[in-house]
Coordinates of C-alpha atoms in Angstrom, one line a residue:
X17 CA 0.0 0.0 0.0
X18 CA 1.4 3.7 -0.9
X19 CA 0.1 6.0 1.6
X20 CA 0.3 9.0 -0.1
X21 CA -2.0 7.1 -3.1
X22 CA -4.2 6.1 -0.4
X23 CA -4.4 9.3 1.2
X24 CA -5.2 11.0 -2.0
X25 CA -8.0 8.9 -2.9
X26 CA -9.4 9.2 0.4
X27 CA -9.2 12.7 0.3
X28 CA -11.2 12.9 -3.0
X29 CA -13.9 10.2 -2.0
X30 CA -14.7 12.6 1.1
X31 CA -14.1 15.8 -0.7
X32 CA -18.3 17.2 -0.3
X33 CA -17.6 16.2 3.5
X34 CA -14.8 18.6 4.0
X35 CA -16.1 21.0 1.2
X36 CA -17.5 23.6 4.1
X37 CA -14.5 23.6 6.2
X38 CA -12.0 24.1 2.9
X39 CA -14.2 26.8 1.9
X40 CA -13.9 29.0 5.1
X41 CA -10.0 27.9 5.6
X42 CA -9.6 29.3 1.7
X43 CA -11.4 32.4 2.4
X44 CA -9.3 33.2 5.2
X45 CA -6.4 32.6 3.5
X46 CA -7.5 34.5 0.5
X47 CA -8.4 37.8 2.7
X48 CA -5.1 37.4 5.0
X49 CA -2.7 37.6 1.1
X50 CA -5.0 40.1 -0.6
X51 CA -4.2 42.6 2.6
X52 CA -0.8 41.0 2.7
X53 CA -0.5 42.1 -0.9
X54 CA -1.5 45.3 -0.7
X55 CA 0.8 46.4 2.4
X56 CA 3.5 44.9 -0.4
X57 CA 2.0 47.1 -3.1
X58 CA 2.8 50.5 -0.4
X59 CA 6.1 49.0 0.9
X60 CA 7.3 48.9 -2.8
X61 CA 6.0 52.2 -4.0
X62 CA 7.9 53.5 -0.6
X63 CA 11.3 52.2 -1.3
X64 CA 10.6 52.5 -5.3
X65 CA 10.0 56.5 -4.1
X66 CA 13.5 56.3 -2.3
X67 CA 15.5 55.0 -5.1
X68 CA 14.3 57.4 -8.0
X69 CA 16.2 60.6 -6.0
X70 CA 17.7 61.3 -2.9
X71 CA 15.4 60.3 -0.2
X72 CA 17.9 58.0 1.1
X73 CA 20.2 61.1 2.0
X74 CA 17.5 63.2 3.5
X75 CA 16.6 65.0 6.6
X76 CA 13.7 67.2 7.0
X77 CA 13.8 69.4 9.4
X78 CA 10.0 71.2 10.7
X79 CA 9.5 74.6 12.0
X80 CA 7.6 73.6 15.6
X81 CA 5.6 76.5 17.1
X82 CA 4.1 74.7 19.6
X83 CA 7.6 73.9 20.8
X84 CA 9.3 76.6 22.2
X85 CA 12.5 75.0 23.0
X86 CA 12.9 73.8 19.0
X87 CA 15.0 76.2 17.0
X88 CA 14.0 78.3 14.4
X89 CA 14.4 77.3 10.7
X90 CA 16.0 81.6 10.0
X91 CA 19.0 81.7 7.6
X92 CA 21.4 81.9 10.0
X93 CA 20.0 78.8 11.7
X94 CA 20.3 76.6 8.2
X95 CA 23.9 78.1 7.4
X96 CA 25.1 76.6 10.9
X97 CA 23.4 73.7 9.7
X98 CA 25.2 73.6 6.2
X99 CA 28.2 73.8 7.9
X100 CA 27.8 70.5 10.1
X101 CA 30.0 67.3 9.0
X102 CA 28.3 65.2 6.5
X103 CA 26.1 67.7 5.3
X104 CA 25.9 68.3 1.2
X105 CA 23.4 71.3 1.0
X106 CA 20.7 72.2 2.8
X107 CA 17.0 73.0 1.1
X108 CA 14.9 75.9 2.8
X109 CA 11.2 75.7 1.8
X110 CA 8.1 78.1 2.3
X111 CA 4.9 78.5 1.2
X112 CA 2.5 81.1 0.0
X113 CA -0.8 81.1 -1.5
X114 CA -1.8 82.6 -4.6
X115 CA -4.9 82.9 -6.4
X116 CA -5.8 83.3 -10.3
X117 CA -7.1 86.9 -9.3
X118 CA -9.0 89.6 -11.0
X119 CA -8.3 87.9 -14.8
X120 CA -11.2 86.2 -15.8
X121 CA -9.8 84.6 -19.1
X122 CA -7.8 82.6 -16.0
X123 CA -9.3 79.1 -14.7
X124 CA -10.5 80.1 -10.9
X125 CA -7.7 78.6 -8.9
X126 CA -6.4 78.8 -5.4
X127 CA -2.5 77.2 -4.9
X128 CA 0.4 77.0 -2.6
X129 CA 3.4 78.6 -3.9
X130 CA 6.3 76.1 -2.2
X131 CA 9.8 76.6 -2.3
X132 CA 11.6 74.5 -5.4
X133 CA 13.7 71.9 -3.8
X134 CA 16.7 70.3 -6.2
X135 CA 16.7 67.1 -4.0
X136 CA 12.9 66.5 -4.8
X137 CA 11.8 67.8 -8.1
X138 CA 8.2 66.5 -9.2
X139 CA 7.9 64.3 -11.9
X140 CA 6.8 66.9 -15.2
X141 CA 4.7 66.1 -17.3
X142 CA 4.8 69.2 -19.8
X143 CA 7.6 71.5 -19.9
X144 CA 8.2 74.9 -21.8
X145 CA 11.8 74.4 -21.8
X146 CA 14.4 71.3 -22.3
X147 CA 15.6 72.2 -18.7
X148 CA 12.5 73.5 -16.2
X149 CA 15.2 73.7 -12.9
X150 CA 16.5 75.7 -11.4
X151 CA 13.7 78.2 -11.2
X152 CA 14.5 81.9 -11.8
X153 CA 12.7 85.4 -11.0
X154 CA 8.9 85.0 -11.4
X155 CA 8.9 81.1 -13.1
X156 CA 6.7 78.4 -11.7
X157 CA 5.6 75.1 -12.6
X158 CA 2.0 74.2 -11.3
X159 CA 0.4 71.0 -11.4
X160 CA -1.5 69.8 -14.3
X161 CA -4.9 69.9 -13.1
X162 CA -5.0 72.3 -9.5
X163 CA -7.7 72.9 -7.4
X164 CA -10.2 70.9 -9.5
X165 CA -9.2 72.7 -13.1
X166 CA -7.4 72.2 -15.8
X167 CA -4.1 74.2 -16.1
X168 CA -2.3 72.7 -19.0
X169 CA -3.7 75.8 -21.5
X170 CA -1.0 78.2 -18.7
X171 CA 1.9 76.4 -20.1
X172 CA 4.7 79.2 -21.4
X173 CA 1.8 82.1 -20.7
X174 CA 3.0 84.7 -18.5
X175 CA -0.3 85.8 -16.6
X176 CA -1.2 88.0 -13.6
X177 CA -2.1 86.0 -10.3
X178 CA -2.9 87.5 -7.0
X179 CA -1.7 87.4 -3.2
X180 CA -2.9 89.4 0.1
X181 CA -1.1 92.2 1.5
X182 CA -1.5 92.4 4.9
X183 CA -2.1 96.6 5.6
X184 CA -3.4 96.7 8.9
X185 CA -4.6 94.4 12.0
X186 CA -6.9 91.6 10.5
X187 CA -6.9 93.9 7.2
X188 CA -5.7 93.1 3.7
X189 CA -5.5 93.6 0.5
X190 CA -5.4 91.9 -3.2
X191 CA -2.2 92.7 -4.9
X192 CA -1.0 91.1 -8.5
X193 CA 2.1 89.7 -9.7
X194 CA 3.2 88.4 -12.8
X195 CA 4.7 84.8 -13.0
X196 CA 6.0 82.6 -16.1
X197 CA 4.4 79.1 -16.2
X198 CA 7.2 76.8 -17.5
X199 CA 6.5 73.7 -16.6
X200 CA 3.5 71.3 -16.0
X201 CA 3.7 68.3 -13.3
X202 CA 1.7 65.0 -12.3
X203 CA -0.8 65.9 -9.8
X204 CA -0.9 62.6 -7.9
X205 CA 3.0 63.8 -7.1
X206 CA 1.7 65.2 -4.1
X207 CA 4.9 64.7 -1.7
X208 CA 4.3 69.1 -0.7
X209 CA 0.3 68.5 0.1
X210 CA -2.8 69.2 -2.9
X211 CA -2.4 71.4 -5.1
X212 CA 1.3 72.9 -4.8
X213 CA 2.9 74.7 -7.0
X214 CA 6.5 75.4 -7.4
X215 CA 8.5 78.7 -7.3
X216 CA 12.2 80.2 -6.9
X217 CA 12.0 81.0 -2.9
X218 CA 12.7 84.7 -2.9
X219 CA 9.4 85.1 -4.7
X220 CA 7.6 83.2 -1.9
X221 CA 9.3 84.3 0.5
X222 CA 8.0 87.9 -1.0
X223 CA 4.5 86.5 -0.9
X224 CA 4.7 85.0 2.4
X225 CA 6.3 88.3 3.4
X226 CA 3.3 90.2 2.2
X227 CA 0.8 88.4 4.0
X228 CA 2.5 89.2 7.6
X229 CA 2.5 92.6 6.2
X230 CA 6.5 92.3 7.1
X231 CA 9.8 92.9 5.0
X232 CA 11.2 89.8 3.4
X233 CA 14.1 90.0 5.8
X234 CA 12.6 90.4 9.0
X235 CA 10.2 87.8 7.9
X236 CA 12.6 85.3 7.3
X237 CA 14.8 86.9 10.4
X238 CA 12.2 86.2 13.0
X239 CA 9.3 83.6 11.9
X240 CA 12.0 81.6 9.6
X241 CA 11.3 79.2 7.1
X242 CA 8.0 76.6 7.4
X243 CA 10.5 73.4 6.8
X244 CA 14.0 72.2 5.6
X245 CA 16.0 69.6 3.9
X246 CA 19.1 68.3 4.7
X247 CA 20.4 66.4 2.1
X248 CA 23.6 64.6 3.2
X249 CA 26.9 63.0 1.8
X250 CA 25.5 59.5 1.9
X251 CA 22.8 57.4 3.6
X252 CA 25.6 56.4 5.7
X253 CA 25.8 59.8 7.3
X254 CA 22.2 60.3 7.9
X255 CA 22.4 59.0 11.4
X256 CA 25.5 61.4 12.8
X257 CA 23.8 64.4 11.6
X258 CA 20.6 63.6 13.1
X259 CA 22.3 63.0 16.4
X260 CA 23.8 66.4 15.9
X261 CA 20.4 68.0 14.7
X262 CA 18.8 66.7 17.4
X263 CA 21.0 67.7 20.1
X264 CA 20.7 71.5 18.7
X265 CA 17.1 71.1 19.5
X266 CA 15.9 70.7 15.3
X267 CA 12.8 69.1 14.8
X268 CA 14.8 66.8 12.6
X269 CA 13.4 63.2 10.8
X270 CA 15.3 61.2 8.7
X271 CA 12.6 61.3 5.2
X272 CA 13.4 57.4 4.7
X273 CA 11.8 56.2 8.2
X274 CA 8.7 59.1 6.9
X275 CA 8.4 57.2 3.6
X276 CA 8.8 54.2 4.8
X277 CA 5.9 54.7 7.4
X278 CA 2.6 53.5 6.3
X279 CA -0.5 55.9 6.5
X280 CA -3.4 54.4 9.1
X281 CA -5.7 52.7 6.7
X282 CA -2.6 51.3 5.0
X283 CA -1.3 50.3 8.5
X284 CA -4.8 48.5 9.2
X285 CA -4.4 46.1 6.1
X286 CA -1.1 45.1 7.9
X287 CA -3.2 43.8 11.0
X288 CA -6.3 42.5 9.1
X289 CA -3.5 40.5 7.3
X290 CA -2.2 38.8 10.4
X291 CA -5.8 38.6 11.9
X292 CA -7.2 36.7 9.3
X293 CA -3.6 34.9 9.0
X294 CA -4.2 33.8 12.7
X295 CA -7.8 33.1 12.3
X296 CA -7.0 31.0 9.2
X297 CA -4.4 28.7 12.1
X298 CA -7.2 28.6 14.8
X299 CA -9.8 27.4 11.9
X300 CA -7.8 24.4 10.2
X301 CA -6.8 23.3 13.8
X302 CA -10.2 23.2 14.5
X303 CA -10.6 21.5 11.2
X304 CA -7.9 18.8 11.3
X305 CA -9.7 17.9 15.2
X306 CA -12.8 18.2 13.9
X307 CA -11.8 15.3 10.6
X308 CA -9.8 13.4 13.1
X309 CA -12.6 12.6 15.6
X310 CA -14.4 12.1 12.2
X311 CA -12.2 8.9 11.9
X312 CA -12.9 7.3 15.8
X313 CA -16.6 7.5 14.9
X314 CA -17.5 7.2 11.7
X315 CA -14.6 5.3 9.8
X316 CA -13.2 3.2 12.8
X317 CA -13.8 0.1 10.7
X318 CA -11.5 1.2 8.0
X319 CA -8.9 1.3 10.4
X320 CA -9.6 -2.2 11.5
X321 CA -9.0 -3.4 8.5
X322 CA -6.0 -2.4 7.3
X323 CA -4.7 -2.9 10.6
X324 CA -6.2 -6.8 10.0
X325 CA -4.3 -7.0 6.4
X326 CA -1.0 -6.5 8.3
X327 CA -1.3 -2.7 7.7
X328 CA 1.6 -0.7 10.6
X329 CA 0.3 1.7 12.3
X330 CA 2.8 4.2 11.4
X331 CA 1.4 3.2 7.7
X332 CA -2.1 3.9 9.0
X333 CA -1.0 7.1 10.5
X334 CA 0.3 8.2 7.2
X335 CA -2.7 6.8 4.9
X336 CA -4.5 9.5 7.0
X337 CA -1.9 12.1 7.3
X338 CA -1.9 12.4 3.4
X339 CA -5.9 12.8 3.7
X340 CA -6.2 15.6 6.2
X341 CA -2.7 17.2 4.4
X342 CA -4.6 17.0 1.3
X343 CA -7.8 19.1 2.6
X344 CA -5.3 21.7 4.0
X345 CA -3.1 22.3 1.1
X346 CA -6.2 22.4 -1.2
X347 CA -8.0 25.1 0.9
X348 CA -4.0 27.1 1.1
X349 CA -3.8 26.7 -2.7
X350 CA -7.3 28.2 -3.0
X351 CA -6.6 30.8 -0.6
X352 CA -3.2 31.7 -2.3
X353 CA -4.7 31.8 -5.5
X354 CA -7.4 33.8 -5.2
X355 CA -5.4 36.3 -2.6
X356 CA -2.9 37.1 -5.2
X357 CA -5.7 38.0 -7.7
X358 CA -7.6 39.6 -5.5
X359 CA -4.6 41.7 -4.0
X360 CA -4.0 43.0 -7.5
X361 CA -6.9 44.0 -8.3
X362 CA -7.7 45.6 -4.9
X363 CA -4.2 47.2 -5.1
X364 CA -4.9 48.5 -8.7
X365 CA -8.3 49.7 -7.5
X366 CA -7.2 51.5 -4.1
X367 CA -4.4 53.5 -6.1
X368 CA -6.7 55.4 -8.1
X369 CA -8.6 57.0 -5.4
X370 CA -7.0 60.2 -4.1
X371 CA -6.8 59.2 0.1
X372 CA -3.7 56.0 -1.3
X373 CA -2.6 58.6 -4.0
X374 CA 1.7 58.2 -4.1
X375 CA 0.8 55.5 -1.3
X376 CA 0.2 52.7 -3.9
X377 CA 1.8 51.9 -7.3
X378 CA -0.1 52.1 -10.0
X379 CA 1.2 49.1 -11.8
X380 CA 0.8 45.0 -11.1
X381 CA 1.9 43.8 -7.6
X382 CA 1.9 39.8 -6.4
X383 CA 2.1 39.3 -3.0
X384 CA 5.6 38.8 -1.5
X385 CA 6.9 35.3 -1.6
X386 CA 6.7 34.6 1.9
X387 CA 2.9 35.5 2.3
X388 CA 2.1 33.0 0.0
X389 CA 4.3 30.3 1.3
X390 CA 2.4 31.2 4.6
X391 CA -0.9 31.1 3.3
X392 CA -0.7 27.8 1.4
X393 CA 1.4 25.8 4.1
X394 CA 0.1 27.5 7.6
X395 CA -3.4 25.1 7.0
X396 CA -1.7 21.7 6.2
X397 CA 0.4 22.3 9.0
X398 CA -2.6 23.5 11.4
X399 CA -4.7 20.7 10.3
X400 CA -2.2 18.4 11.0
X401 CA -1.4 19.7 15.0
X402 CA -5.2 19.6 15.2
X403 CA -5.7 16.4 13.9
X404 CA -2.4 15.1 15.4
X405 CA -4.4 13.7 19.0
X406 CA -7.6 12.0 17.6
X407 CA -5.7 10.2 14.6
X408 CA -3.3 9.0 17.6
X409 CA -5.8 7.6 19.2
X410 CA -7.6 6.3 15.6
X411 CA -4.5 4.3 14.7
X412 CA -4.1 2.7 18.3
X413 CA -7.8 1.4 18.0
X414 CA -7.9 -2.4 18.4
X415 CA -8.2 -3.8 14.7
X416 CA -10.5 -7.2 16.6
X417 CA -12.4 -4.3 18.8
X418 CA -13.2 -2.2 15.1
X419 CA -14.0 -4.5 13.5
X420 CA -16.6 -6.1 15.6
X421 CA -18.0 -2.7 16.6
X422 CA -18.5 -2.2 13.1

């Protein structure tokens, strides 16, 4: 007799018995990969956001009013900065808001002028000129499609926008500037918060300026800049200048731990995946004890006679092994299966709405190689443990006692 034969017949004769039980072990597994696959999908578009620039070397450092021990992000601060071992160049960045103002052959729009960083350039889609950066005087590049219209038609146009000018206590007024549109970028790029668009910062530092009703000096003298990046040498050195940073009171973050770290909802796919990863252990344990009791009551005369014919135990053991193995793996290969689709398809759904937007590549992802390995061989091995104890006690039945009880 060949167990494994033996085991796989069994397995098919009884196949509607354990047809419930496979089902809900395969939809477990198939719920644990999909949200296995999509915590993949963000884990890759993280590192794959990393790799394309200089994220790697990064630091950002935060202006923290509500800390009033943190330091200041003025000029003078950032030069000291500059000057620290380690450190390449360091990126002030500030933002403004402008509006389309009084021209009414302009789409209504209202954006956030931000500081053009080298480090992190967005990704252009349309460009007036072979090279966009650096930015100079009055040039910006705004996104393709800001605040909910369509700006490709500003591309090359130099128009008049508008900014506040702060004249008095809670008083202000509407002031225009002209600014050169020479470059368009992808929207979904939206690593500076909806609807940025990017300037030289002298001319939003003017514009921020204006709103405090403040020169641009003092401005930058006293409040300082909203944020900074410190770009370093080489990842290697990002952990000595954050020591240093830290220890001159910055609000200082290294960008790859930032990327890296998953939003909430993102984070919550992560847990379902090991819930339902757990669940899916519990259930084929349950399972396998549930199919090896099966064998004390309702196939005990089986036993009895291949244990009559000469049959081992060990070779009972295994006829039976191969059964229950067989009702696992089938329910882990469904589960895999249908996770991996699933997961792609939830992941290419997910990345087109806007709350998973940069979050989630847009492209195919399968789930990671160990996910899968885990949802097809966690249930044979679960059914097994479970099934371990009764199929102990099946195989050391009396073959004269089964056989006359049957």
């Amino acid at each position: 007799m060949k167990p494994l034969h033996h085991g796989l017949l069994n397995a098919r004769r009884f196949a509607r018995r354990s047809f419930a039980s496979g089902l809900a072990l395969a939809l477990c597994g198939m719920l644990s990969l999909a949200a296995a696959t999509v915590v993949r999908g963000a884990e890759r578009s993280a590192e794959a956001t990393l790799s394309t620039g200089t994220g790697l070397r990064q630091i950002d450092l935060e202006a923290r009013t509500d800390e009033s021990t943190a330091k200041r992000l003025t000029p003078a601060a950032l030069t000291a900065v500059a000057g620290l071992p380690g450190v390449r160049s360091v990126e002030p960045v500030v933002q403004a808001s402008f509006d389309s103002g009084p021209d009414e052959s302009l789409p209504p729009f209202l954006l956030h002028a931000t500081s053009a960083r080298a480090s992190v350039p967005p990704p252009l889609l349309e460009r007036a000129r072979a090279e966009v950066f650096p930015l100079k005087g009055a040039e910006v590049v705004l996104p393709a499609v800001g605040d909910g219209q369509d700006l490709s038609g500003l591309l090359g146009r130099t128009v008049s926008v508008g900014y506040i000018q702060r004249i008095g206590e809670n008083r202000g007024t509407g002031v225009t500037d002209r600014i050169t549109v020479v470059g368009l970028y992808d929207p979904a790029w939206q690593i500076d918060g909806p609807n940025a668009a990017y300037a030289a910062t002298p001319l939003v530092a003017k514009w921020a300026a204006a709103r405090e009703g403040v020169e641009v000096g003092r401005f930058l003298g006293t409040r300082g800049f909203a944020r900074a990046t410190v770009v370093t040498a080489g990842p290697e050195a990002v952990d000595g200048v954050l020591e240093r940073l830290h220890e001159q009171r910055f609000h200082a973050y290294a960008v790859a731990d930032r990327v890296r770290e998953l939003p909430v909802l993102l984070e919550l796919f992560r847990w379902g995946a090991l819930l339902m990863l757990g669940l899916l252990v519990v259930a084929a344990a349950v399972t396998g004890a549930g199919m090896g009791s099966g064998l004390l009551r309702e196939r005990v005369h089986e036993i009895g006679l291949l244990r009559a014919v000469g049959r081992t135990r060990r070779e009972v053991a295994a006829v039976f092994a191969v059964e229950i193995g067989a009702t696992g793996l089938a329910a882990g290969a469904a589960g895999a299966l249908c996770g991996a689709v699933g997961g792609a398809l939830v992941v290419r759904g997910l990345a087109g709405m806007e709350v998973f937007a940069g979050h989630l590549p847009a492209g195919p992802v399968l789930p990671g190689p160990w996910a899968v390995a885990a949802t097809l061989l966690l249930p044979v091995a679960a059914v097994l443990t479970g099934a371990a104890r009764p199929l102990r006690r099946a195989v050391r039945t009396d073959p004269t006692r089964a056989l006359r009880d049957w």
